[in-house]
Short mmCIF file of the C-alpha atoms (twelve columns), coordinates in Angstrom:
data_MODEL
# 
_entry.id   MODEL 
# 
loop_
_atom_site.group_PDB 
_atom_site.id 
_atom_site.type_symbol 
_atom_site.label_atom_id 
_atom_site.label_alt_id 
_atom_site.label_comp_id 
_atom_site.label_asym_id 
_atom_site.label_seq_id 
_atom_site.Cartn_x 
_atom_site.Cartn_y 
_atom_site.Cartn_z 
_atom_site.pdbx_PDB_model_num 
ATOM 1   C CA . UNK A 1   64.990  113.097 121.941 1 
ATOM 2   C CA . UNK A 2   61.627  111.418 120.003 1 
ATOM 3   C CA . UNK A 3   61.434  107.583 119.665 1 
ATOM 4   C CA . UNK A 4   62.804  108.208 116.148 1 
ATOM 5   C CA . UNK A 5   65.980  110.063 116.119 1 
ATOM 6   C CA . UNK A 6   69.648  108.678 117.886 1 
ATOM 7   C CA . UNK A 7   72.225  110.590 119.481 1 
ATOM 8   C CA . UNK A 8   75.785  110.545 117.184 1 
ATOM 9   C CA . UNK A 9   78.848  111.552 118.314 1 
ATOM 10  C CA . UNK A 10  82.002  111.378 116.480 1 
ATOM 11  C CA . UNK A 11  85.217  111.805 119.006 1 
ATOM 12  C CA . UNK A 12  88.876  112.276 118.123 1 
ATOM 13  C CA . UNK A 13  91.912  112.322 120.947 1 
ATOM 14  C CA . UNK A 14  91.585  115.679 120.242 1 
ATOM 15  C CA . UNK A 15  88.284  115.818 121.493 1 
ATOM 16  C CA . UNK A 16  84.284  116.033 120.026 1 
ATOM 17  C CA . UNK A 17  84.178  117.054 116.710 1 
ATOM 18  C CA . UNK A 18  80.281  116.813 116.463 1 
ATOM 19  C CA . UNK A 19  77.515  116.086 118.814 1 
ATOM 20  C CA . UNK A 20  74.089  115.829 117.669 1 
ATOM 21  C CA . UNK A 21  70.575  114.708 119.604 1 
ATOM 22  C CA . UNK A 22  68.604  114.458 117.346 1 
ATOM 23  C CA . UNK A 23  69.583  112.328 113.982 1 
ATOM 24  C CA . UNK A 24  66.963  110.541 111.819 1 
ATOM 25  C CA . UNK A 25  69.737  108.102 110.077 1 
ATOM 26  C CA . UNK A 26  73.279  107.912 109.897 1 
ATOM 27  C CA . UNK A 27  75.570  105.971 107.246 1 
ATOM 28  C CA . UNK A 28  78.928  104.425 107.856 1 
ATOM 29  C CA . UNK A 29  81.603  103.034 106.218 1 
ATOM 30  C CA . UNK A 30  82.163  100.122 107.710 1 
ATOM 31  C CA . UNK A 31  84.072  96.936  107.132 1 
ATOM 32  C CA . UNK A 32  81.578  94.803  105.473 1 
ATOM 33  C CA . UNK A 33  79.954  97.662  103.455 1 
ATOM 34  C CA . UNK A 34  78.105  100.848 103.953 1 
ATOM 35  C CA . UNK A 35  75.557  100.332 106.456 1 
ATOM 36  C CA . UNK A 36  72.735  102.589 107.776 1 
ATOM 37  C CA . UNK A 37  71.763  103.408 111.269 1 
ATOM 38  C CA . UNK A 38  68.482  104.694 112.692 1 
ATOM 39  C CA . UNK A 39  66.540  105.082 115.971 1 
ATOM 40  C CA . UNK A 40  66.100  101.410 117.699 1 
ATOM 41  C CA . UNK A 41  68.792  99.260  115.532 1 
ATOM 42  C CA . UNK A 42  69.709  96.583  117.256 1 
ATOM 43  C CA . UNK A 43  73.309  96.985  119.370 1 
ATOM 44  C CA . UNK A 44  76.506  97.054  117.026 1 
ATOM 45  C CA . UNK A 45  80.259  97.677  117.241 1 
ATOM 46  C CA . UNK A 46  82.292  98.022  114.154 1 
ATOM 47  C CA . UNK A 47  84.964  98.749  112.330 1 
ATOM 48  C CA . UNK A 48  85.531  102.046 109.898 1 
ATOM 49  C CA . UNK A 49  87.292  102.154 106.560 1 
ATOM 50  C CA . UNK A 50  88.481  105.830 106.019 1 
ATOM 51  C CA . UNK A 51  85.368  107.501 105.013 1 
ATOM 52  C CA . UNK A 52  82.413  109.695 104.793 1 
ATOM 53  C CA . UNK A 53  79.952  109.462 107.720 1 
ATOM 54  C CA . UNK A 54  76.665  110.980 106.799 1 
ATOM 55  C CA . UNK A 55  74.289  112.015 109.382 1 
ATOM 56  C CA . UNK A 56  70.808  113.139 108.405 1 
ATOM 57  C CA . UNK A 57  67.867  114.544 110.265 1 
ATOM 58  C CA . UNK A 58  64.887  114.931 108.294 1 
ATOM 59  C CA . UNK A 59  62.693  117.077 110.720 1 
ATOM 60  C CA . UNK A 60  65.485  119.748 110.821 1 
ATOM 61  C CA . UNK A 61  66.528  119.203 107.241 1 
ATOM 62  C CA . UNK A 62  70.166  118.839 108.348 1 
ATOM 63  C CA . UNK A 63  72.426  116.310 106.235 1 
ATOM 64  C CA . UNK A 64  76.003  116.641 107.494 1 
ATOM 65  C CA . UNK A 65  78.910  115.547 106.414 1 
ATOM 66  C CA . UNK A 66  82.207  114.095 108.358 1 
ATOM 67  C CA . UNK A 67  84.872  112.444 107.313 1 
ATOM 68  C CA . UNK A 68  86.679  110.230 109.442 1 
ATOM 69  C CA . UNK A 69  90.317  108.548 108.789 1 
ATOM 70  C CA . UNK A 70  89.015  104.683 110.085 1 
ATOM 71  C CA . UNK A 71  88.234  103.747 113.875 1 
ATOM 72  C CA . UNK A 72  85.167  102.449 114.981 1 
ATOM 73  C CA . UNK A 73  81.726  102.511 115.617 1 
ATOM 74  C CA . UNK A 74  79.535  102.165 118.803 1 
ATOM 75  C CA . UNK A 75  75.690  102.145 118.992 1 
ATOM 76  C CA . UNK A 76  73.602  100.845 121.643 1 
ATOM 77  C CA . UNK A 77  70.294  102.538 123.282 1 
ATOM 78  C CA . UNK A 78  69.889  105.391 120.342 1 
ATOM 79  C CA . UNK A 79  73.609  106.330 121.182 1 
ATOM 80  C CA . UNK A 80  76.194  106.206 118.273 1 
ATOM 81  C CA . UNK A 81  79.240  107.257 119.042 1 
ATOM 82  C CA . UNK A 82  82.342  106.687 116.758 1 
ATOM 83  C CA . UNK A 83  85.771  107.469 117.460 1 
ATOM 84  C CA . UNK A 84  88.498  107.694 115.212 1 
ATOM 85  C CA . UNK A 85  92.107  109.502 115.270 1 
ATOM 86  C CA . UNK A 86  90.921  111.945 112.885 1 
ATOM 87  C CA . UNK A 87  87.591  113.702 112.130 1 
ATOM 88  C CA . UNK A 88  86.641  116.616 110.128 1 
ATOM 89  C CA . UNK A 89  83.375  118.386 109.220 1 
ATOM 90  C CA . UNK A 90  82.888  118.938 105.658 1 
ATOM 91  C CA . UNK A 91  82.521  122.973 105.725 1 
ATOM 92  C CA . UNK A 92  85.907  122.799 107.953 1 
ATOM 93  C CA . UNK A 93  87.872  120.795 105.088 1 
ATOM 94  C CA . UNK A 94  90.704  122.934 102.976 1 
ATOM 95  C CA . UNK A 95  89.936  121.959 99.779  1 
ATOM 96  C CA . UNK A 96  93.286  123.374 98.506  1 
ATOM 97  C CA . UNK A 97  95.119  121.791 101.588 1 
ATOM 98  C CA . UNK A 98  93.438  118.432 100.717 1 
ATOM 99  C CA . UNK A 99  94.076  119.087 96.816  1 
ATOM 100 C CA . UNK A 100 98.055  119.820 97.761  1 
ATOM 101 C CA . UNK A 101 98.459  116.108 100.121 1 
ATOM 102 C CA . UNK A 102 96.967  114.224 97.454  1 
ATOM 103 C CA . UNK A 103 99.776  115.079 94.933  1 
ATOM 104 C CA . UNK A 104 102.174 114.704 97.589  1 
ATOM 105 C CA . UNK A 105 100.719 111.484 98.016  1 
ATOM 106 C CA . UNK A 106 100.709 110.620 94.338  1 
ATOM 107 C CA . UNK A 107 104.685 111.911 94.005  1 
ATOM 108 C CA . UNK A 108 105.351 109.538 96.522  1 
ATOM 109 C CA . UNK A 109 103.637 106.578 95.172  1 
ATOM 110 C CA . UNK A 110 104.985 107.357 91.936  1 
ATOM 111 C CA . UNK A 111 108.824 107.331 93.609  1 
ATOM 112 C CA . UNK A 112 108.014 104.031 94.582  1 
ATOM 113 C CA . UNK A 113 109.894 104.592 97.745  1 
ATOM 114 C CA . UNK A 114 108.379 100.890 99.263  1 
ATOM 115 C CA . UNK A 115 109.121 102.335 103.003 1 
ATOM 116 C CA . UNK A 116 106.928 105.253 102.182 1 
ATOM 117 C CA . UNK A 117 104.431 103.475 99.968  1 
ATOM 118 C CA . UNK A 118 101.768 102.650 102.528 1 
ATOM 119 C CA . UNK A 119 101.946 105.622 103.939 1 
ATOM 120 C CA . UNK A 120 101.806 107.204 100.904 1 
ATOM 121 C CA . UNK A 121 98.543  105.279 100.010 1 
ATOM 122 C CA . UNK A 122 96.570  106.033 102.902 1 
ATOM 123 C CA . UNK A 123 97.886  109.605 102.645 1 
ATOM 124 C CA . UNK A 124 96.386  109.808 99.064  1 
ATOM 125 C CA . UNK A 125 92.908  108.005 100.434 1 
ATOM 126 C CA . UNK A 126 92.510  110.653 103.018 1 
ATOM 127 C CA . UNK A 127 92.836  113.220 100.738 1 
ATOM 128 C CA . UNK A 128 90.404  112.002 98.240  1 
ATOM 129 C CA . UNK A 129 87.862  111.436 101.069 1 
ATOM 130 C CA . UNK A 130 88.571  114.840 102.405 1 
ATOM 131 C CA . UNK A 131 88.543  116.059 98.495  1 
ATOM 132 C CA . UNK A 132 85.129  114.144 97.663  1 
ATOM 133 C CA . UNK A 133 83.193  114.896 100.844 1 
ATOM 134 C CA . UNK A 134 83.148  118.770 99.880  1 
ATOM 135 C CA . UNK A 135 83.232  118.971 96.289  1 
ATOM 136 C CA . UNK A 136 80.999  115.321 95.464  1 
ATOM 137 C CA . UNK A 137 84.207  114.051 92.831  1 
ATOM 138 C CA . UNK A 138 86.698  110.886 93.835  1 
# 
C-alpha cells in the first residue's frame, strides 16, 4: 500500500462485502454531509445516512459503488472500515427486486397504516438508493 491510497472495508453481520488495499478516495454519506476520505485524513468516526459509498482508485481506474443501509464509519492509520447491517455492491443489486420494494413501500405509505409508516419510509429510501446506485436516477 503507497503513501497515497487507504485500505476500505465495508462489513455487514453477514460478513465482508468488499475489501480493497488500495483506494485513492472514498465518499460517505455521513451525518453532517457527504464527506471525502483519502490517504492521511486525520482520525474520524461517524455516522451513515442510508447511502451510496463511493470508493475510487485512480491508478487502477476502479470507481465502485456500495450502498449501505446507515451504520458507521471508522478511519484511522489509512484504514476505513464501515460497518453497517446491510451492504451491497452495485453490479450485485436486482434492479427489478429494488424496483418491486419501492412500490411496496409506496402502497404502504399511501395506506397510511401509521404502525407501518416508518418502516415503510425507510423501506422506500433503501430502494431508491439501491435503484439510483445502478441506474444514476432517484
Amino acid at each position: 500500500m503507497s503513501e497515497h491510497t487507504l485500505h476500505v472495508k465495508v462489513v455487514t453481520p453477514d460478513g465482508v462485502v468488499f475489501g480493497h488495499e488500495t483506494a485513492s478516495l472514498v465518499v460517505l454519506d455521513t451525518i453532517n454531509g457527504e464527506e471525502g476520505i483519502m490517504a492521511n485524513h486525520a482520525p474520524i468516526i461517524t455516522s451513515l445516512h442510508i447511502g451510496e459509498v463511493k470508493i475510487i482508485n485512480e491508478e487502477e481506474s476502479l470507481q465502485e459503488t456500495v450502498t449501505i443501509s446507515g451504520g458507521f464509519a471508522e478511519f484511522s492509520e489509512n484504514q476505513l472500515s464501515i460497518v453497517s447491517d446491510s451492504a451491497e455492491r452495485s453490479q450485485d443489486i436486482d434492479v427489478k427486486r429494488a424496483e418491486q420494494a419501492k412500490e411496496r413501500a409506496e402502497k404502504h405509505i399511501a395506506a397510511g397504516d401509521t404502525d407501518d409508516v416508518e418502516r415503510a419510509q425507510a423501506a422506500l429510501m433503501r430502494a431508491v438508493n439501491r435503484i439510483h446506485a445502478v441506474t444514476g436516477n432517484k
